[in-house]
């Protein structure tokens, strides 16, 4: 692109005439955005008559915008103003022209949707100088006439890194430059400077949960400030992320947790917790035009970015009320591990009730009862059991032994063997 300086009467595009810049760094727009017949619409031939054009330059916090006005008789007209929800050939013309100027109106399909409206908002704010909150998104004949002028947008910080980004907080605009040429101009929404407290979810790897492997949930308080300054892109993530500043689509970080990212809602006014929101569809491809290490200049309209340097953000704090409540509510209940489950086998109780007499008192005991759980012989004449007997009617000799047989459970008076289940009432949970 030729950048020239000259006095206003010069005709920089006449053959054989050297190109020189107008006072105030006005750029010859006919080489960088002219609306010509090659665009397939009611185009404009480059006029060689200086009386039919006038060059103006818009200066301020935003990029330098040069407008080379074309005679009205060379411009096309809209049948009616076009706005959100409309469709037709006039919408197609508007979309094509916005795309030519590096805005992102979405598909060139003749449907005036959210992306086209956001692109029109950007044009109003950047080129027409409309206040950030006053953009209408309506393309009137006046707006369409200005769109057809030859418009050149230059960075405020040329010759920085090969590619760089400029963010203009007063205008709520962001421009991505590649070798000082705009490749994407987008409407945006930054921090609204409000204080807030909210429940947050922080994905693993995000600031505040950098070493985590699971999402972290807690309540934090902060201030929704987007600091001015000079930064560099340091990290990017594809897909959806959750951070202390909210949900993000395809974020590219440049100041700790502050990133440029896609969002479902990008209103005219500042509305984020500090990040730079852009339309979610735009976020699906803007990572392709940035690289890690590229400079990011944030103009806040108060000081130049270099006066701030890499200004730190306002870091969030954990809500003290939530922290107190969370600490109390997460203490383990006293009965969590002090009692065993109710499914403890009932066989741990002493089997004293398993040996009632099954025959009349005069009947001899049956010698083949392997389930006897005592070392005494049941009586033959009385129901009460004794440890001493003098009857000779017992057919099975009693072998007095102090140890139970391997097939019999231990007597109630004997300590349980290692293979026996624990006694009722003893916790079996493992030690923690």
Coordinates of C-alpha atoms in Angstrom, one line a residue:
X1 CA 0.0 0.0 0.0
X2 CA 1.4 3.4 -0.9
X3 CA 1.4 6.0 1.9
X4 CA 2.0 9.4 0.5
X5 CA 2.1 13.0 1.6
X6 CA 1.2 16.0 -0.5
X7 CA -0.8 19.2 -0.6
X8 CA -4.6 18.7 -1.1
X9 CA -4.7 19.8 -4.8
X10 CA -2.5 16.9 -5.8
X11 CA -4.0 14.0 -7.8
X12 CA -2.0 11.0 -6.5
X13 CA -3.6 8.4 -8.7
X14 CA -3.1 10.3 -12.0
X15 CA -0.6 8.4 -14.3
X16 CA 2.9 9.6 -14.2
X17 CA 2.3 11.8 -11.1
X18 CA 4.3 10.9 -7.9
X19 CA 2.2 9.9 -4.9
X20 CA 2.5 12.1 -1.8
X21 CA 0.6 12.1 1.5
X22 CA -2.0 14.7 2.5
X23 CA -1.3 16.7 5.6
X24 CA -2.3 14.7 8.6
X25 CA -1.3 11.3 7.2
X26 CA -4.3 10.9 4.9
X27 CA -3.8 7.7 3.0
X28 CA -4.7 7.3 -0.7
X29 CA -7.7 5.0 -0.3
X30 CA -8.2 4.2 -3.9
X31 CA -5.5 1.5 -3.6
X32 CA -6.8 -0.1 -0.4
X33 CA -10.5 -0.4 -0.3
X34 CA -12.0 1.4 -3.3
X35 CA -15.5 0.4 -4.3
X36 CA -15.0 -0.4 -8.0
X37 CA -16.8 -2.3 -10.7
X38 CA -14.6 -5.3 -9.9
X39 CA -16.7 -5.8 -6.7
X40 CA -19.7 -6.8 -8.8
X41 CA -22.0 -4.1 -7.6
X42 CA -22.9 -0.6 -8.8
X43 CA -19.3 0.3 -8.5
X44 CA -17.3 3.5 -8.6
X45 CA -14.7 4.3 -11.2
X46 CA -11.7 6.1 -9.7
X47 CA -12.2 9.7 -10.4
X48 CA -9.4 11.8 -11.7
X49 CA -11.2 15.1 -10.9
X50 CA -10.1 16.5 -7.5
X51 CA -13.2 18.6 -7.4
X52 CA -15.3 15.4 -7.1
X53 CA -13.6 14.2 -4.0
X54 CA -12.5 15.4 -0.6
X55 CA -10.2 13.6 1.8
X56 CA -10.8 13.6 5.6
X57 CA -8.9 11.9 8.4
X58 CA -10.5 10.8 11.7
X59 CA -8.1 10.9 14.6
X60 CA -8.5 10.0 18.2
X61 CA -8.2 6.9 20.4
X62 CA -9.2 4.7 17.5
X63 CA -7.1 3.8 14.5
X64 CA -6.5 6.5 11.9
X65 CA -9.4 6.3 9.5
X66 CA -9.0 8.1 6.1
X67 CA -12.1 8.6 4.0
X68 CA -11.8 9.7 0.3
X69 CA -15.3 10.9 -0.5
X70 CA -16.7 10.0 -3.9
X71 CA -19.2 12.1 -5.8
X72 CA -22.8 11.2 -5.0
X73 CA -23.7 10.6 -8.6
X74 CA -21.2 7.8 -8.7
X75 CA -22.8 5.9 -5.9
X76 CA -25.7 3.4 -5.8
X77 CA -28.7 3.7 -3.7
X78 CA -30.7 1.4 -1.4
X79 CA -34.4 0.9 -2.1
X80 CA -35.0 1.2 1.6
X81 CA -32.9 1.2 4.8
X82 CA -31.9 -2.3 5.8
X83 CA -31.7 -3.6 9.3
X84 CA -31.7 -6.8 11.5
X85 CA -34.1 -9.4 10.3
X86 CA -34.3 -8.2 6.7
X87 CA -33.1 -10.0 3.5
X88 CA -32.6 -9.2 -0.1
X89 CA -30.1 -7.8 -2.7
X90 CA -29.5 -4.6 -0.7
X91 CA -28.4 -6.6 2.3
X92 CA -26.1 -8.6 0.1
X93 CA -24.5 -5.3 -1.2
X94 CA -24.0 -4.1 2.4
X95 CA -22.5 -7.4 3.5
X96 CA -20.1 -7.5 0.6
X97 CA -18.9 -4.0 1.2
X98 CA -18.4 -4.6 5.0
X99 CA -16.4 -7.7 4.1
X100 CA -14.2 -5.7 1.8
X101 CA -13.5 -3.3 4.6
X102 CA -12.4 -6.2 6.9
X103 CA -15.5 -6.3 9.1
X104 CA -17.1 -9.7 9.7
X105 CA -20.7 -9.6 8.5
X106 CA -21.0 -13.4 8.3
X107 CA -21.9 -15.2 5.1
X108 CA -22.7 -13.1 2.1
X109 CA -26.1 -14.5 1.8
X110 CA -28.5 -11.5 1.9
X111 CA -29.8 -12.3 5.4
X112 CA -29.3 -9.5 7.9
X113 CA -28.5 -11.5 11.0
X114 CA -26.6 -10.9 14.3
X115 CA -23.1 -10.9 12.7
X116 CA -24.2 -8.4 10.1
X117 CA -25.7 -6.1 12.7
X118 CA -22.5 -6.3 14.8
X119 CA -20.4 -5.4 11.7
X120 CA -22.7 -2.4 11.1
X121 CA -22.3 -1.4 14.7
X122 CA -18.5 -1.5 14.2
X123 CA -18.7 0.6 11.0
X124 CA -20.9 3.2 12.8
X125 CA -18.5 3.5 15.7
X126 CA -15.2 3.3 13.8
X127 CA -15.9 5.3 10.6
X128 CA -18.9 7.4 11.4
X129 CA -17.7 8.3 15.0
X130 CA -21.0 7.3 16.6
X131 CA -20.8 6.9 20.4
X132 CA -20.3 3.3 21.5
X133 CA -23.8 3.0 23.0
X134 CA -25.6 4.9 20.3
X135 CA -25.0 2.7 17.3
X136 CA -28.3 1.6 15.6
X137 CA -27.3 -1.2 13.3
X138 CA -29.5 0.3 10.6
X139 CA -28.0 1.0 7.2
X140 CA -29.7 4.1 5.9
X141 CA -28.9 5.8 2.6
X142 CA -26.5 8.1 4.4
X143 CA -24.6 5.2 6.0
X144 CA -24.6 3.3 2.7
X145 CA -23.2 6.4 0.9
X146 CA -20.4 6.6 3.4
X147 CA -19.6 2.9 3.0
X148 CA -19.1 3.5 -0.7
X149 CA -16.4 6.0 -0.1
X150 CA -12.8 4.9 -0.2
X151 CA -11.9 4.1 3.3
X152 CA -8.4 3.2 4.7
X153 CA -7.8 2.2 8.3
X154 CA -4.3 2.4 9.7
X155 CA -3.0 1.3 13.1
X156 CA -2.1 3.7 15.9
X157 CA 1.0 1.6 16.6
X158 CA 2.6 0.8 13.2
X159 CA 5.9 -1.0 13.0
X160 CA 5.3 -3.0 16.2
X161 CA 5.4 -6.8 15.9
X162 CA 4.7 -8.1 12.4
X163 CA 1.1 -8.8 13.5
X164 CA -0.5 -6.9 16.4
X165 CA -3.9 -6.1 17.9
X166 CA -5.3 -2.8 19.0
X167 CA -8.2 -2.6 21.4
X168 CA -10.1 0.7 21.8
X169 CA -12.1 0.7 25.1
X170 CA -14.0 4.0 24.6
X171 CA -15.3 2.9 21.2
X172 CA -15.6 -0.8 22.1
X173 CA -13.7 -1.9 19.0
X174 CA -10.8 -4.3 18.3
X175 CA -8.7 -4.4 15.2
X176 CA -6.3 -7.2 14.2
X177 CA -3.5 -6.0 12.0
X178 CA -1.2 -8.0 9.8
X179 CA 1.8 -6.0 8.7
X180 CA -0.2 -2.9 9.5
X181 CA -3.1 -3.9 7.3
X182 CA -6.4 -4.7 9.1
X183 CA -7.5 -8.3 8.6
X184 CA -10.4 -8.3 11.1
X185 CA -12.3 -5.4 12.5
X186 CA -14.8 -6.3 15.2
X187 CA -17.4 -4.9 17.6
X188 CA -16.6 -6.0 21.1
X189 CA -17.6 -5.7 24.8
X190 CA -15.1 -5.2 27.6
X191 CA -15.3 -5.0 31.4
X192 CA -18.0 -2.8 32.8
X193 CA -15.9 -1.6 35.9
X194 CA -18.6 -3.0 38.3
X195 CA -17.9 -5.0 41.4
X196 CA -19.4 -8.4 41.5
X197 CA -19.6 -11.7 43.5
X198 CA -20.7 -14.8 41.8
X199 CA -20.4 -18.6 41.8
X200 CA -17.7 -19.6 39.4
X201 CA -16.4 -22.8 37.7
X202 CA -12.7 -22.9 36.8
X203 CA -11.6 -25.4 34.2
X204 CA -8.3 -27.3 34.9
X205 CA -5.4 -25.4 33.6
X206 CA -7.1 -22.0 34.0
X207 CA -5.7 -19.3 36.2
X208 CA -6.8 -20.2 39.8
X209 CA -6.9 -24.0 38.9
X210 CA -3.6 -24.3 37.0
X211 CA -2.6 -27.6 38.5
X212 CA -6.0 -29.1 38.9
X213 CA -7.4 -32.1 37.1
X214 CA -11.1 -31.4 37.8
X215 CA -13.2 -28.3 37.5
X216 CA -13.0 -26.1 40.6
X217 CA -16.2 -24.6 42.0
X218 CA -16.3 -21.7 44.5
X219 CA -17.6 -18.2 45.0
X220 CA -15.4 -15.3 44.1
X221 CA -15.6 -11.5 44.1
X222 CA -13.9 -9.1 41.8
X223 CA -14.0 -5.9 39.7
X224 CA -14.9 -6.0 36.0
X225 CA -11.9 -3.9 34.8
X226 CA -10.0 -4.2 31.5
X227 CA -6.7 -2.6 32.2
X228 CA -5.0 -0.4 29.6
X229 CA -1.4 -1.1 28.6
X230 CA 0.9 -3.1 26.3
X231 CA 0.8 -6.9 26.4
X232 CA 1.6 -10.0 24.4
X233 CA -0.5 -13.0 23.5
X234 CA 0.7 -15.8 25.8
X235 CA -1.7 -18.7 25.5
X236 CA -4.7 -19.9 23.5
X237 CA -7.2 -22.7 23.9
X238 CA -9.7 -24.1 21.3
X239 CA -13.2 -24.8 22.4
X240 CA -15.2 -23.9 25.5
X241 CA -13.4 -22.9 28.7
X242 CA -14.7 -21.9 32.1
X243 CA -12.8 -19.4 34.2
X244 CA -13.3 -17.1 37.2
X245 CA -14.3 -14.4 34.7
X246 CA -16.9 -16.5 33.0
X247 CA -17.5 -18.9 30.1
X248 CA -15.3 -18.4 27.0
X249 CA -15.2 -19.7 23.4
X250 CA -11.7 -20.1 21.8
X251 CA -9.9 -17.7 24.2
X252 CA -6.5 -16.1 23.5
X253 CA -5.0 -14.8 26.7
X254 CA -2.8 -11.7 27.0
X255 CA -3.0 -10.6 30.6
X256 CA -3.2 -13.5 33.1
X257 CA -6.9 -14.6 32.9
X258 CA -8.0 -11.7 30.6
X259 CA -8.5 -12.9 27.0
X260 CA -10.1 -12.1 23.7
X261 CA -12.8 -14.7 23.3
X262 CA -16.1 -15.5 21.7
X263 CA -19.3 -15.0 23.6
X264 CA -23.0 -15.6 22.9
X265 CA -23.9 -12.1 24.1
X266 CA -21.8 -9.0 22.9
X267 CA -23.9 -6.0 23.6
X268 CA -23.1 -2.4 22.7
X269 CA -22.2 -1.5 26.3
X270 CA -19.3 -3.0 28.3
X271 CA -20.6 -6.1 30.0
X272 CA -17.8 -8.6 30.7
X273 CA -15.8 -9.3 33.9
X274 CA -12.7 -7.9 32.2
X275 CA -12.2 -10.0 29.1
X276 CA -12.8 -8.8 25.5
X277 CA -15.9 -10.4 24.1
X278 CA -16.3 -10.8 20.3
X279 CA -19.2 -12.6 18.5
X280 CA -19.0 -16.3 19.0
X281 CA -18.9 -17.0 15.2
X282 CA -15.9 -14.7 14.8
X283 CA -14.1 -16.5 17.5
X284 CA -14.2 -19.7 15.4
X285 CA -11.5 -18.3 13.1
X286 CA -9.8 -15.3 14.6
X287 CA -7.2 -17.6 16.3
X288 CA -5.8 -18.2 12.7
X289 CA -4.8 -14.6 12.4
X290 CA -2.9 -14.2 15.7
X291 CA 0.3 -15.7 17.0
X292 CA 1.8 -16.1 20.4
X293 CA 4.0 -13.2 21.2
X294 CA 2.1 -10.7 19.1
X295 CA 1.7 -7.3 20.8
X296 CA -1.7 -6.2 22.2
X297 CA -2.3 -2.5 22.7
X298 CA -5.2 -1.6 24.9
X299 CA -6.2 2.1 24.7
X300 CA -8.4 3.2 27.6
X301 CA -8.8 6.9 26.4
X302 CA -7.0 8.2 29.6
X303 CA -3.4 7.4 29.0
X304 CA -1.3 6.0 26.2
X305 CA -0.8 2.2 26.5
X306 CA 3.0 2.7 26.9
X307 CA 2.4 4.8 30.1
X308 CA 0.9 1.8 31.8
X309 CA 3.2 -0.9 30.4
X310 CA 2.0 -4.4 31.2
X311 CA -0.6 -3.3 33.8
X312 CA -1.7 -6.1 36.1
X313 CA -5.4 -6.9 36.3
X314 CA -7.4 -6.7 39.5
X315 CA -7.3 -10.2 40.8
X316 CA -10.4 -11.9 42.2
X317 CA -10.8 -12.9 45.9
X318 CA -12.7 -15.8 47.3
X319 CA -15.9 -14.6 48.9
X320 CA -15.2 -14.7 52.7
X321 CA -18.9 -15.5 53.5
X322 CA -18.8 -18.4 51.1
X323 CA -15.5 -19.6 52.5
X324 CA -16.9 -19.6 56.1
X325 CA -20.1 -21.5 55.0
X326 CA -18.2 -23.9 52.9
X327 CA -15.8 -24.8 55.7
X328 CA -18.7 -25.5 58.1
X329 CA -20.8 -27.4 55.7
X330 CA -18.0 -29.7 54.4
X331 CA -17.0 -31.1 57.9
X332 CA -17.7 -34.8 57.9
X333 CA -20.8 -35.8 60.1
X334 CA -19.8 -37.5 63.4
X335 CA -21.5 -40.7 62.5
X336 CA -19.9 -41.1 59.1
X337 CA -17.2 -43.6 60.1
X338 CA -18.1 -44.4 63.8
X339 CA -20.6 -47.2 63.2
X340 CA -20.4 -50.1 60.9
X341 CA -23.0 -50.7 58.1
X342 CA -26.3 -52.3 59.1
X343 CA -25.4 -55.2 56.9
X344 CA -23.1 -56.8 59.4
X345 CA -23.7 -60.6 59.3
X346 CA -25.8 -61.7 62.2
X347 CA -23.6 -64.7 62.8
X348 CA -21.3 -62.7 65.0
X349 CA -23.7 -63.0 67.9
X350 CA -23.1 -65.9 70.4
X351 CA -25.0 -69.0 69.2
X352 CA -26.4 -69.8 72.6
X353 CA -29.9 -70.2 71.2
X354 CA -28.9 -72.8 68.6
X355 CA -28.9 -75.9 71.0
X356 CA -32.4 -76.3 72.4
X357 CA -33.3 -79.9 73.1
X358 CA -35.0 -81.5 70.1
X359 CA -36.1 -84.7 71.9
X360 CA -38.1 -85.5 75.0
X361 CA -36.1 -85.6 78.2
X362 CA -36.0 -89.4 78.2
X363 CA -34.6 -89.7 74.8
X364 CA -30.8 -90.2 74.4
X365 CA -28.9 -87.6 72.5
X366 CA -28.2 -88.2 68.9
X367 CA -24.5 -88.9 68.4
X368 CA -24.4 -87.4 64.9
X369 CA -25.1 -83.8 65.7
X370 CA -22.1 -81.9 64.3
X371 CA -23.7 -78.5 65.1
X372 CA -23.3 -78.7 68.8
X373 CA -21.8 -75.5 70.0
X374 CA -20.9 -76.4 73.6
X375 CA -18.5 -78.9 75.2
X376 CA -21.2 -80.4 77.5
X377 CA -23.5 -83.2 76.8
X378 CA -27.2 -82.4 76.9
X379 CA -29.0 -83.9 79.9
X380 CA -31.1 -87.1 79.4
X381 CA -33.7 -86.5 82.1
X382 CA -34.0 -82.8 82.7
X383 CA -34.1 -79.8 80.2
X384 CA -31.6 -77.8 82.1
X385 CA -28.0 -78.2 80.9
X386 CA -25.2 -78.8 83.4
X387 CA -21.5 -79.2 83.2
X388 CA -21.5 -82.4 85.2
X389 CA -23.5 -85.6 84.5
X390 CA -23.6 -89.1 86.0
X391 CA -25.9 -90.8 83.6
X392 CA -24.6 -93.8 81.7
X393 CA -27.1 -93.6 78.9
X394 CA -25.0 -91.3 76.8
X395 CA -23.8 -93.2 73.7
X396 CA -21.3 -90.6 72.6
X397 CA -18.4 -89.9 74.9
X398 CA -17.7 -86.4 75.7
X399 CA -14.2 -85.3 75.0
X400 CA -13.5 -82.4 77.3
X401 CA -11.3 -80.0 75.4
X402 CA -10.5 -76.4 76.0
X403 CA -10.2 -75.6 72.3
X404 CA -13.1 -75.8 69.8
X405 CA -13.0 -78.2 66.9
X406 CA -12.2 -76.8 63.5
X407 CA -15.8 -77.3 62.4
X408 CA -17.3 -75.6 65.4
X409 CA -17.5 -71.9 66.2
X410 CA -15.9 -70.8 69.4
X411 CA -17.8 -70.9 72.7
X412 CA -19.1 -67.6 74.0
X413 CA -16.4 -67.6 76.7
X414 CA -13.6 -68.2 74.3
X415 CA -11.9 -65.3 72.3
X416 CA -12.6 -65.4 68.6
X417 CA -10.1 -66.9 66.3
X418 CA -8.5 -64.8 63.6
X419 CA -10.9 -66.3 61.0
X420 CA -14.0 -65.5 63.0
X421 CA -16.1 -62.5 62.1
X422 CA -15.8 -59.5 64.4
X423 CA -18.1 -59.1 67.3
X424 CA -21.2 -57.0 67.0
X425 CA -20.6 -53.3 67.5
X426 CA -17.0 -53.1 66.3
X427 CA -16.4 -50.8 63.3
X428 CA -14.9 -52.5 60.3
X429 CA -14.2 -49.4 58.2
X430 CA -10.5 -49.1 57.2
X431 CA -8.3 -46.6 59.0
X432 CA -7.9 -43.3 57.1

